[in-house]
Amino acid sequence: MNDLELRNLEYTAIRFSGTITGNTVKELISKGIISSHLDITGEGFERLYKDRDKMELTSGARGKIAEMYEARSRIDELLKSYIETADENDISVISCEDEDYPFVWKNLTGMPRVFFIRGNRNLLRECYMRGSAGVVGSRRPGKYALYATEDFVKEFSKEGIVTVSGMALGIDRKAHEAALDNYGKTIAVMAGGPDNIYPPENEDIYERLCDKGLILSEMPPGQQAVKQYFPSRNRLISALSDVCLVMQAGQFSGTLHTASFAASQGKDVFVLPNNIYSADCLGGLYLLRDGAEVLIDPFTVIERIRNETMNRKILAGDDIDDESSWKRMICDELSARPMTADDLSAMIPIPFSLLTSLLTDLELDRKIEEDRGKYVLTIGGH
Amino acid sequence: MKKQQSVFKVYSCFAEGVKGVISEIEVSVSPGLPTFDIIGLCDSSIRESRGRIRSALVSSGFFLPKGHITVSISPAYMRKSGSAFDLPVALGILFVSGQLPIEEGRKVYAEGELSLNGEIKGTPGAALRLMSIGEDMDHLLIPGDEKMSAGCAGIRAQTVDTMDDVGKVFIEGGYSPKSFKGEMKIYDDEYIDISVLKGQEKASRAIQISACGMHNLLMLGSPGCGKTIAGKILAGIMPQLSPKEASQVFAINETAGLFDEKKGITRPFRYIYPGISRSQLLGSSGNLFPGEIAMADNGILFADEITEFPAGTLDLLRLPLEERIVRIVKEGNTYTYPASFIFVGAGNPCKCGMLYEKGSRCVCSPNTIKRYQSKLAGPFLDRIDIITEMRSIEAKDLEETSKKTEGLLTPDIRNMVTEVREIQKERYKDPGIFNGTVTVADAEVLRAGKDVVTYASDAAIRGGLSARGYSKLLRVGRTIADMEGRRDMTRNDIAEAYVYKRRL
């Protein structure tokens, strides 16, 4: 674990010591007293306490800082347990200053400054570059919703779109399973810490996710999942996704939280039309009545996501001018599935002549080869 | 009394292959019983002209002199045919019998078919004939129908529509030759716009490169994916015919009697199919009628279903593709037709045709595919510069192409192609030579640096290209560099060219 990760863990320990809140940190930053959340750790910790009377702060914040100072020993204890658990479980720490921090989160309020992951961290970047779909739904779904989940996620996986869900039973489990089975990419956002397997029945999926997917949580290592954490977990699912798919939702389902977070974060919500005679489906149907989009085929969704990612690629392309970055992007695209030069040209915003010459370069380097008019990765892909 | 000439010479011409041969027509009238003979290996269309001439003269107020009339058409050892000799023979008779005045030593050229009432009509092959006339003729008379041919040949002549007009020219001194340059109607505004190839970037780029450097092209794809359309689009993005090209196109079309005045002169697009016969393809050795290869000169030869062509037919194409000419042998003489065209082949990539389609719609086994494609392999494929696969356009792209919101793209592309061709004209100092057709294409001529040559040979080895394939790689790379406006070739140009070389 590197120094930066340790300091982020210390910050987390301070935050979870029950003293300073997210709002206090926000206030400190907005008043220019600290420039980064890490400034309350290490040497900053003492300084903040000593100079607290000189600062123009609300009395609440001043009190919190005093509480924080007094809780030092508790904080150190927490930190020690975090480090132990993180090392044991191969957990990495991502903060808002990391380049892997989801770019879109910077424009949303209420996103965690630090979070924890286990598994393949590249998926965070993939989420941004290829787009992602949040797939959520009931823990006791009907067969119909399960089949639909499987079919939709399969199509997303073929396109390289990342499937985001919450590793709950039912729809969530199916979504992860379908993505993993189809060599797709998937992220599970956990309510407890990243090492906390909840529900325990999903241990098999959890292991597969650690191996081929990604586990993400804003809760520190070792934290048990508690009932009140679930709604805030749901807001991360929607924040990570470009669109939110509700496969089945009862009238008082947590899934509805995810949908309303998605709507307030400006993401499109699609709902699978379901049985009107089943109370377990009414939540979704009411969403439809309130203006959610009907989920009929995966291609509408894929199209929507592709529009989003196309803009991102163009933005990213503005500061890419060396060919190796473009080549990496080509290999990225090909890792999802074999493609023709025409397909690639629709995905990568560079002139066709440049694209073809890069393809030949890659081919001569034995990285890709042409088969039946399509380019395929020689290694890595499936 | 002024001595009446007993023999008079008039000049005319007949077409032999793609060349006109000037012939002298001597007419003599000597006392004796009235006879009328035409000699000089003439076929019946010429011998029958006696009847037309007799009637035309009488109905225009002239007469056929009494006595032995002998007409000799030279060169006497060559077979000739055609009714264009009517007018010169009639003129010779009128001069020799003193019915029309002419100063001694004047050279008169005439051609045209006579009708019984004295009208003069044009005959096929006029453009070829008029192109071979030297500048030493004092009088040039052509039928009014042949204005466009005269324009192509760039000659100044007097048009005559009836025997009365002919009389006026000589009796009243009314000879006033005109130029017919303005009569050439070159049309290029009927084309399929390149924007319909949306979503088929590779094919679109391939036909652009092909048009710029005169590169032979092969398109493989499922039935109905737009290969024929792509061929027509290629014709549309080629530059407007230059006056010289236009007259060549016109001459060969007019000779074959295929010229349609309403359509004007357009870039040839000749369509050949697997069942085509040898003489349809190369030309007929009986009457020297040009074949599809010769007709495609300056344009496109489009071979549909190329994978279904018998191997023998494909072999016939090899020589024209290499030397840019086609030869016909008739009675021991070889006649050469120019045949500088872009060869475009279109066909299925496999037996079921679905090899490149989305999903796994192809039902052929790898062996079947190999066997199917091997038809194209070897020396023939070597002569193809650019190979591209094509796939059916998806429904949503199809919708977009039918909307045509972006306006036409072909005019801009055509300008680009014209510019790139100018660059090549400068390089090879000849408007008829392009990157795809130049005989010697070494690294120096093509301006490829050492690293570029190394890269190209690496690519050639990797792709298993022959020496000819390697040369094609350099040529296509040169065209790409020209399109990008680069003086020296770069590795990227070779890299792009390599994409269009298929590794079988």
Coordinates of C-alpha atoms in Angstrom, one line a residue, chain A residues 303 323 340 342-343 345 352-353 356-357 360-361 363-364 366 370 372-373 375, chain B residues 199-202 205 355-356 369 389 391 455 462 492 495-496 498-500 503:
Chain A
E303 CA -27.3 3.5 -29.0
E323 CA -0.5 7.2 -32.4
T340 CA -14.2 -4.7 -39.4
D342 CA -15.8 0.1 -41.0
D343 CA -17.0 -0.8 -37.5
S345 CA -14.2 3.8 -38.0
F352 CA -10.2 6.5 -42.0
S353 CA -6.8 6.7 -43.6
T356 CA -6.1 1.8 -41.5
S357 CA -2.4 2.7 -41.3
T360 CA -1.5 -2.3 -40.5
D361 CA 1.1 -1.2 -37.9
E363 CA -0.9 -6.2 -37.7
L364 CA 2.8 -6.1 -38.5
R366 CA 1.5 -9.2 -34.5
E370 CA -7.3 -10.0 -40.0
R372 CA -12.7 -13.0 -42.6
G373 CA -12.5 -9.3 -43.1
Y375 CA -9.7 -7.6 -37.1
Chain B
G199 CA -21.1 3.2 -43.2
Q200 CA -18.9 1.5 -45.8
E201 CA -15.8 3.6 -45.2
K202 CA -13.4 1.1 -46.5
R205 CA -11.9 5.1 -49.5
L355 CA -18.7 -14.4 -45.3
Y356 CA -18.3 -10.8 -44.3
I369 CA -14.1 -20.9 -48.8
E389 CA -14.6 -6.3 -48.6
R391 CA -21.0 -5.6 -46.1
Y455 CA 8.7 -1.0 -44.0
R462 CA 4.5 -10.6 -43.7
N492 CA 1.7 5.5 -42.9
A495 CA 0.5 1.0 -44.0
E496 CA -2.8 2.2 -45.3
Y498 CA -1.4 -2.7 -47.0
V499 CA -5.0 -2.8 -45.7
Y500 CA -6.2 -3.1 -49.3
R503 CA -3.6 -12.0 -47.6

